[in-house]
C-alpha cells in the first residue's frame, strides 16, 4: 500500500497534464469565476421610455425611478417599435410603456391604470435591476394614489394613510448581504471544481495506466492510490473551501473546524466514485469528455442553480448518487448559512454512505478487472 501510495504521488507530479488539472486548474478556476462576478450588482442599466400619456403623473413616476442607482433612463421613444429596435440592438436592456389613458384612469376613482415593463432576459442581473427598482417605485405610487382616492371620498388624510400603511418591518438580507449572483453561485462552484478536476485527473491516470498496461487493480493498489489522491485533494480543499471564501469576501459565517471535518467524507466519496468510473476509461482523452459533459449537469441536478422543485423526480433521485450533490448542499449550509456539522448531519452521513458504497463497488470492479487481465 505504501509503495502504491508513493508511486501514485510520483505519477501525479511527473505527469504534466495531471499536474495542471490537479493543481493549476483547481486553484485557477476560482480566480476566473471571481473575476467574472467581481461586481455582483450592476448600476445604471439603460432603459428606454415610451410615454404616450405625457402626463405629470407619468413624469413624476419616471423622475422617481430614474433616481434609483440601478437604472438610467437613456432614451425617450415615440413608439414601441422604436424602443424595440433599441432593445434588439442592445442599446437598452429594458422598456417602460405608459398608455395614452394613463392619466385618465388615475383620475377615475374606479379606474385602473396600467404600466408595461419589458426586461432583457439575456441576463438575470439586468432583469433584476430593472424589475425590482421599478416595483419599489410602483408600490410607493400606489399608496399615494390610494390616499388621494380616499380623500376624494371624503376621508380624513390621517385615516386614509392608516388604511394603506404597510405593517412596519425591517429588511435583512440573509446569507448574501449584497444580493449578488456571485455570492450565491461561487460556493457551489468551488465544490464542483474539486469534484470535476479530481474525476478528470483520476480518469487521465487510469487511461494512461491502461495504455501502458500497468497493473493497478489490486486491493493494495486501490487503497494506496486512494490515499495519494486524498492527500493531494484534502490540501487543495482546505485552500479552496477554507481560505478562498475569506480572501474573496464571499459569505463565510460557518465554523472553520466544521468545514475541515465535512471535507473528509466528501473527498473520499469523490475519490472512490472517480476510481469506479476510471475502470471504464480506455485512454487519457476520455476523461475530458466526462469533464465537459457532466459539469453543468451536476450543477443543475444538485438543485443549487435551479430549484429542486422544478427538477423531475428521476433526475433528482439520480443526483443523490453523485457526491457533489451532498457536498454542495452541506458546504453551503455550513459556510454560507452558519449551520453546524450536527445540523448538516443528513449531508454528512450521506457522504459517508457514498464513500462506503463506492469503495465496495471499486473493490468489486477491480477484482473483476484483475481476473480479466489474468485470463
JSON list of C-alpha atoms in Angstrom, two decimals, residues 37 40 42 45 90 93 119-131 181:
[
{"chain": "A", "resi": 37, "resn": "UNK", "atom": "CA", "xyz": [-18.57, 38.01, -10.83]},
{"chain": "A", "resi": 40, "resn": "UNK", "atom": "CA", "xyz": [-22.10, 41.47, -8.08]},
{"chain": "A", "resi": 42, "resn": "UNK", "atom": "CA", "xyz": [-24.82, 46.39, -11.77]},
{"chain": "A", "resi": 45, "resn": "UNK", "atom": "CA", "xyz": [-28.79, 49.84, -16.66]},
{"chain": "A", "resi": 90, "resn": "UNK", "atom": "CA", "xyz": [-28.65, 46.07, -27.07]},
{"chain": "A", "resi": 93, "resn": "UNK", "atom": "CA", "xyz": [-31.95, 46.46, -21.57]},
{"chain": "A", "resi": 119, "resn": "UNK", "atom": "CA", "xyz": [-36.93, 43.38, -19.48]},
{"chain": "A", "resi": 120, "resn": "UNK", "atom": "CA", "xyz": [-33.96, 41.94, -21.33]},
{"chain": "A", "resi": 121, "resn": "UNK", "atom": "CA", "xyz": [-33.88, 38.31, -20.14]},
{"chain": "A", "resi": 122, "resn": "UNK", "atom": "CA", "xyz": [-30.49, 37.57, -21.70]},
{"chain": "A", "resi": 123, "resn": "UNK", "atom": "CA", "xyz": [-29.00, 38.43, -18.31]},
{"chain": "A", "resi": 124, "resn": "UNK", "atom": "CA", "xyz": [-30.58, 37.78, -14.93]},
{"chain": "A", "resi": 125, "resn": "UNK", "atom": "CA", "xyz": [-28.77, 40.81, -13.46]},
{"chain": "A", "resi": 126, "resn": "UNK", "atom": "CA", "xyz": [-30.33, 43.23, -15.97]},
{"chain": "A", "resi": 127, "resn": "UNK", "atom": "CA", "xyz": [-33.81, 41.88, -15.27]},
{"chain": "A", "resi": 128, "resn": "UNK", "atom": "CA", "xyz": [-33.28, 42.03, -11.52]},
{"chain": "A", "resi": 129, "resn": "UNK", "atom": "CA", "xyz": [-32.08, 45.65, -11.54]},
{"chain": "A", "resi": 130, "resn": "UNK", "atom": "CA", "xyz": [-34.90, 46.89, -13.76]},
{"chain": "A", "resi": 131, "resn": "UNK", "atom": "CA", "xyz": [-37.75, 44.89, -12.27]},
{"chain": "A", "resi": 181, "resn": "UNK", "atom": "CA", "xyz": [-25.18, 36.31, -8.05]}
]
